Short mmCIF file of C-alpha atoms and ligand atoms in Angstrom, two decimals:
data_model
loop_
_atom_site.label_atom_id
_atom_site.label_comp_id
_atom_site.label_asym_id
_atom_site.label_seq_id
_atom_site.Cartn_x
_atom_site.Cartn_y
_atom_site.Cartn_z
CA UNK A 1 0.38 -11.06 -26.64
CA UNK A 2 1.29 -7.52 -25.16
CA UNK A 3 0.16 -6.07 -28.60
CA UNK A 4 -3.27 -7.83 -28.42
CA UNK A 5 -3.45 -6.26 -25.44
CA UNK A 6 -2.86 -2.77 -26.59
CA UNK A 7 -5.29 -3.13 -29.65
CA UNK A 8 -8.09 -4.08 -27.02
CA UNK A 9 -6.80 -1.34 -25.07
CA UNK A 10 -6.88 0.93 -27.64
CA UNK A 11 -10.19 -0.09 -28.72
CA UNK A 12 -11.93 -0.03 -25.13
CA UNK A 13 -10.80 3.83 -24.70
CA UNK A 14 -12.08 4.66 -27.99
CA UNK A 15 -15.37 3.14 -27.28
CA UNK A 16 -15.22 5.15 -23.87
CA UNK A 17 -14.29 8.59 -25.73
CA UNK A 18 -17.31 7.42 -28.12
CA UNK A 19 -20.17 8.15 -25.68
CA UNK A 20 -19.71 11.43 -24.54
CA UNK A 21 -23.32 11.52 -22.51
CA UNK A 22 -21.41 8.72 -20.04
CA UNK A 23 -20.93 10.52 -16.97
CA UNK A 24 -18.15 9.00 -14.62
CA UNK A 25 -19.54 8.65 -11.50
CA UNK A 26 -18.14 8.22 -8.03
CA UNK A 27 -19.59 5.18 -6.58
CA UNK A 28 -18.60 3.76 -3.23
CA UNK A 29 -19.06 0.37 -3.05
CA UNK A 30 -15.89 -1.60 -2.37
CA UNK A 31 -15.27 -2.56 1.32
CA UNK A 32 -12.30 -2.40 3.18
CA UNK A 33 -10.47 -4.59 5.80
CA UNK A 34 -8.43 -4.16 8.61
CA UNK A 35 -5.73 -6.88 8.58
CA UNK A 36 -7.83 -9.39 7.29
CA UNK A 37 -10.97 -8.12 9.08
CA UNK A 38 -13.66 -6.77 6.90
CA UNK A 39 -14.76 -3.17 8.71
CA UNK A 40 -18.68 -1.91 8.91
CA UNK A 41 -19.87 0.01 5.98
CA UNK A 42 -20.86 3.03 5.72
CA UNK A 43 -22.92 5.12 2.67
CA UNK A 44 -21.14 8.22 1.57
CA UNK A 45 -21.58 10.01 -1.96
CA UNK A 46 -19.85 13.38 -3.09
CA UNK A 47 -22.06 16.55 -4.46
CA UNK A 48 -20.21 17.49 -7.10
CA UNK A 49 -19.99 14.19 -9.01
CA UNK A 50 -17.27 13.64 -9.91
CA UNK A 51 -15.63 15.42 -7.66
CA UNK A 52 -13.42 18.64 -9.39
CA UNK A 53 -10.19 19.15 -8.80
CA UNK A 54 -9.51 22.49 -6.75
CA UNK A 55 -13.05 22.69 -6.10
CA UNK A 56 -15.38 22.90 -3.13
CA UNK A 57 -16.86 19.30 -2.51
CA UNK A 58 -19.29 18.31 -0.13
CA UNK A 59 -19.41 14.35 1.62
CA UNK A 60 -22.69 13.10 2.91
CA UNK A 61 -21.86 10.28 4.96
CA UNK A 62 -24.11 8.42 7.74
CA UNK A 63 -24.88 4.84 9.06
CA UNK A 64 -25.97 2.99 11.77
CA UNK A 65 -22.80 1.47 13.25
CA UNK A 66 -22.95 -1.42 15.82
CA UNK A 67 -19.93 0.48 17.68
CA UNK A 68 -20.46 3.52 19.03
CA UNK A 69 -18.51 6.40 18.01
CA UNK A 70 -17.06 8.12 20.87
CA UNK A 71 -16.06 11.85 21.75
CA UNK A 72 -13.01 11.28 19.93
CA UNK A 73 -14.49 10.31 17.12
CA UNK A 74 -12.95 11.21 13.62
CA UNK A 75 -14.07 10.66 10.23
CA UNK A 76 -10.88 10.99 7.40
CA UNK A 77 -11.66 11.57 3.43
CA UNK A 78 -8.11 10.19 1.89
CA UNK A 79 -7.68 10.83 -1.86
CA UNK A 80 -5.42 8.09 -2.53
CA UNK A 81 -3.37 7.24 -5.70
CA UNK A 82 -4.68 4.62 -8.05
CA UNK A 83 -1.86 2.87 -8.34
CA UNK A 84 0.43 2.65 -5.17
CA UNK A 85 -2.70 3.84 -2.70
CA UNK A 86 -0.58 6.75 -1.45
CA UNK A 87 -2.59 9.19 0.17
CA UNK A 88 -2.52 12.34 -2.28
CA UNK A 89 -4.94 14.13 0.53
CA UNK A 90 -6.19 13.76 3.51
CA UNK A 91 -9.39 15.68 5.36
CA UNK A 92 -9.94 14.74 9.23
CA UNK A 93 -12.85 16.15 10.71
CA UNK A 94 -14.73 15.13 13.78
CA UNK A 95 -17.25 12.74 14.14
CA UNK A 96 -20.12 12.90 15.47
CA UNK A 97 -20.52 11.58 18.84
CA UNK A 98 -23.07 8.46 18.40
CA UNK A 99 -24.68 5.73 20.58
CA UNK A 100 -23.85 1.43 19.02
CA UNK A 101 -26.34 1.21 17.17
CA UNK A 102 -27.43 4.73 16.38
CA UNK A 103 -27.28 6.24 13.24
CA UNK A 104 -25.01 9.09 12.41
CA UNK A 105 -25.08 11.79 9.23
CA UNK A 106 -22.22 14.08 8.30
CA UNK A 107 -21.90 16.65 5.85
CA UNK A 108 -17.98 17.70 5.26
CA UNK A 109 -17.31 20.25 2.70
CA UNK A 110 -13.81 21.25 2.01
CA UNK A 111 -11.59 22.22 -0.98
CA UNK A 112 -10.98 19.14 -2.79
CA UNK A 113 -7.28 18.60 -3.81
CA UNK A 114 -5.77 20.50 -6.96
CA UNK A 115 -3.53 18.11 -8.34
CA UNK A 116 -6.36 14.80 -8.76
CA UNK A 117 -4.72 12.37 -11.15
CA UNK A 118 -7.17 10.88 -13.63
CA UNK A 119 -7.49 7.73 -11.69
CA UNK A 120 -8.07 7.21 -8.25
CA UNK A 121 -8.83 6.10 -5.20
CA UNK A 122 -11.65 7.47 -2.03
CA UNK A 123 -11.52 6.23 0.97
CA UNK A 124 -14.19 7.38 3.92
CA UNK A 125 -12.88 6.45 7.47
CA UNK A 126 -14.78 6.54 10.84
CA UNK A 127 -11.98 6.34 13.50
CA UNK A 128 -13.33 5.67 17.19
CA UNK A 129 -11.43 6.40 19.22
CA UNK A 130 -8.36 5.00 17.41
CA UNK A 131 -10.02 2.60 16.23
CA UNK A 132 -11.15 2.10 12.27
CA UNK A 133 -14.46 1.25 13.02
CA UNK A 134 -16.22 1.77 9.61
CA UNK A 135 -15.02 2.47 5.96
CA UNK A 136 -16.28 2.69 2.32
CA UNK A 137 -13.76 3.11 -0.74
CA UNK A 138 -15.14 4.18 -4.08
CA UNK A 139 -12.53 3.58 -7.47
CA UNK A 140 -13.12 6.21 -9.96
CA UNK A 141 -11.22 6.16 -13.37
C1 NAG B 1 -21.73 3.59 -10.73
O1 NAG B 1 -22.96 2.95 -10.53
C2 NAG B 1 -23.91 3.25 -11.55
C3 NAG B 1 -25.23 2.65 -11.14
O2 NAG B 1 -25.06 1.38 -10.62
C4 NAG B 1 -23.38 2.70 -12.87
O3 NAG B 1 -24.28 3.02 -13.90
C5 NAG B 1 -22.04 3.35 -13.18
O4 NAG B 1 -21.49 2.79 -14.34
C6 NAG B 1 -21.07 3.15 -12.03
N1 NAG B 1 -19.89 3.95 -12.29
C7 NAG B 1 -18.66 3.48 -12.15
C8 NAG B 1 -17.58 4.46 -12.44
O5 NAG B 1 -18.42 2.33 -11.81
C1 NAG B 2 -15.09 26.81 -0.67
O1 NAG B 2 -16.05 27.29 0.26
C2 NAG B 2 -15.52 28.25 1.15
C3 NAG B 2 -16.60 28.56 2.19
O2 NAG B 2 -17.83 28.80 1.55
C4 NAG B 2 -15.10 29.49 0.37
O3 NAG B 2 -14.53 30.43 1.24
C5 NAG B 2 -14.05 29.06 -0.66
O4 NAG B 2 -13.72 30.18 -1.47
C6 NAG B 2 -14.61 27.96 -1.55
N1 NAG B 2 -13.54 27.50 -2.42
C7 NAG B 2 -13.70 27.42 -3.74
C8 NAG B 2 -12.51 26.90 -4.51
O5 NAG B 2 -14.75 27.71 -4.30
C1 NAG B 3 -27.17 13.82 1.83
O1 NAG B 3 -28.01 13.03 2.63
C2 NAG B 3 -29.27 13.58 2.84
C3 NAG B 3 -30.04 12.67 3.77
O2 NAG B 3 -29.27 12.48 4.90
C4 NAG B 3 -29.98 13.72 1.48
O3 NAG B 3 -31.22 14.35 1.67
C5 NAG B 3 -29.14 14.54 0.53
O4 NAG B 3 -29.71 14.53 -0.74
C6 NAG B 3 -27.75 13.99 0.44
N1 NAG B 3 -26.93 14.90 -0.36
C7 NAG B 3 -26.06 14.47 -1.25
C8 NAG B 3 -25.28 15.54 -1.91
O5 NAG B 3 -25.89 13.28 -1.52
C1 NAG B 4 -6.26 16.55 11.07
O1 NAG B 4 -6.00 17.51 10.07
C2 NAG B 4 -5.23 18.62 10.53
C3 NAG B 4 -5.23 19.67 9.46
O2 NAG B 4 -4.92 19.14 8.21
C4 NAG B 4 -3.85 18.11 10.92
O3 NAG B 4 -3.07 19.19 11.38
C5 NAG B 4 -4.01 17.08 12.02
O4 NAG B 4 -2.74 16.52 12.33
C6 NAG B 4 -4.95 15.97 11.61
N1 NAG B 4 -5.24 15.16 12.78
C7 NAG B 4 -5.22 13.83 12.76
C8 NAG B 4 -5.49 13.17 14.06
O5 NAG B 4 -5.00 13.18 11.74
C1 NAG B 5 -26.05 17.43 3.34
O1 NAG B 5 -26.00 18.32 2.25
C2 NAG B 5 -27.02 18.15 1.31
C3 NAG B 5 -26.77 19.12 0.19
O2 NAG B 5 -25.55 18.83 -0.40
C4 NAG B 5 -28.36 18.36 1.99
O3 NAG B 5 -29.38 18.11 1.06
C5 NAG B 5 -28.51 17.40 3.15
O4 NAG B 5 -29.69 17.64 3.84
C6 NAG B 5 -27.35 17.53 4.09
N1 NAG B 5 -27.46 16.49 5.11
C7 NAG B 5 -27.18 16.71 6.39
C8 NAG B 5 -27.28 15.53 7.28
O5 NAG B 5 -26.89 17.81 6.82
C1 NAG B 6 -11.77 19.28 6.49
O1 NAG B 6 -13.17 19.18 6.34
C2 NAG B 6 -13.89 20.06 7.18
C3 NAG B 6 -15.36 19.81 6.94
O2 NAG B 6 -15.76 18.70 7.63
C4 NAG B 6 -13.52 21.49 6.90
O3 NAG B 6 -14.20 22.33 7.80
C5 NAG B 6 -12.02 21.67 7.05
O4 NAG B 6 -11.66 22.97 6.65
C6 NAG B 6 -11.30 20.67 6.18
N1 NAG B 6 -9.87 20.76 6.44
C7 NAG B 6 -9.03 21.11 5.52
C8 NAG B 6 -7.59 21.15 5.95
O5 NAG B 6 -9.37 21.35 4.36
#
């Protein structure tokens, strides 16, 4: 069984190394919950795609929230690791301050982190005012 497993392994990354014109891409798309609460989403993409390690990467993030996002307002990029969702970076910057039911557009450009391990996790985080109020995660691998 485990060495059926391999072969198709095996045989999937081959395939992948096959098609060099495939571009990864870093698509957020999966929601994320609270407890067991699912939270608002919100669009975000990265400029470079995918992002490069070391590099300068900008966020583009916006929405129209039904909570508002108060003066205290903070949006966090975490890098997290694929596998045990440990946070291999985290970015904080402040949001801004929007009316329920507004829409809201940030661009956050910082250094992305050095060490990125071939797999892993983004997660975008609007925080009001402790509060994780909306929140998009995109898998990349
Ligand atoms: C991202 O989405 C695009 C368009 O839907 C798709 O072609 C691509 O395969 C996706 N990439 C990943 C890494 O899921
Ligand atoms: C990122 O951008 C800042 C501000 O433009 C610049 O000072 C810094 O050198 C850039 N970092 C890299 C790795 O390009
Ligand atoms: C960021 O969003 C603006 C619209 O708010 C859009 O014009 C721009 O192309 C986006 N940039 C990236 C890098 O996705
Ligand atoms: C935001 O980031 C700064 C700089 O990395 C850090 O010192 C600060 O503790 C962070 N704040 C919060 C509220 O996470
Ligand atoms: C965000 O940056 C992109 C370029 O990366 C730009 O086209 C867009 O207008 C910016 N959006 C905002 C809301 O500043
Ligand atoms: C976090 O991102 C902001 C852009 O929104 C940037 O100005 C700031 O330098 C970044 N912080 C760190 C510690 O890289």
């Amino acid at each position: 069984m485990n060495r059926n497993f391999i072969f198709i392994l095996l045989i999937a990354l081959s395939v992948t190394n096959t098609i060099p014109l495939e571009k990864r891409s870093t698509n957020f798309t999966d929601v994320c919950y609270y407890g067991v609460d699912p939270r608002e989403i919100i669009s975000a993409s990265v400029s470079p795609d995918p992002v490069i390690s070391g590099q300068n990467v900008t966020f583009n993030v916006s929405r129209t929230l039904s909570n508002a996002i108060t003066n205290k307002g903070l949006i966090y990029i975490d890098f997290c690791d694929d596998d045990s969702s440990s946070i291999i970076y985290e970015n904080n910057s402040t949001a801004p301050q929007t009316a329920a039911g507004s829409s809201f557009k940030a661009n956050l450009t910082f250094e992305a982190p050095a060490n990125l391990p071939s797999s892993y996790i983004i997660q975008v985080l609007v925080m009001s005012p402790s509060d994780l109020i909306g929140c998009i995660i995109a898998s990349v691998s």
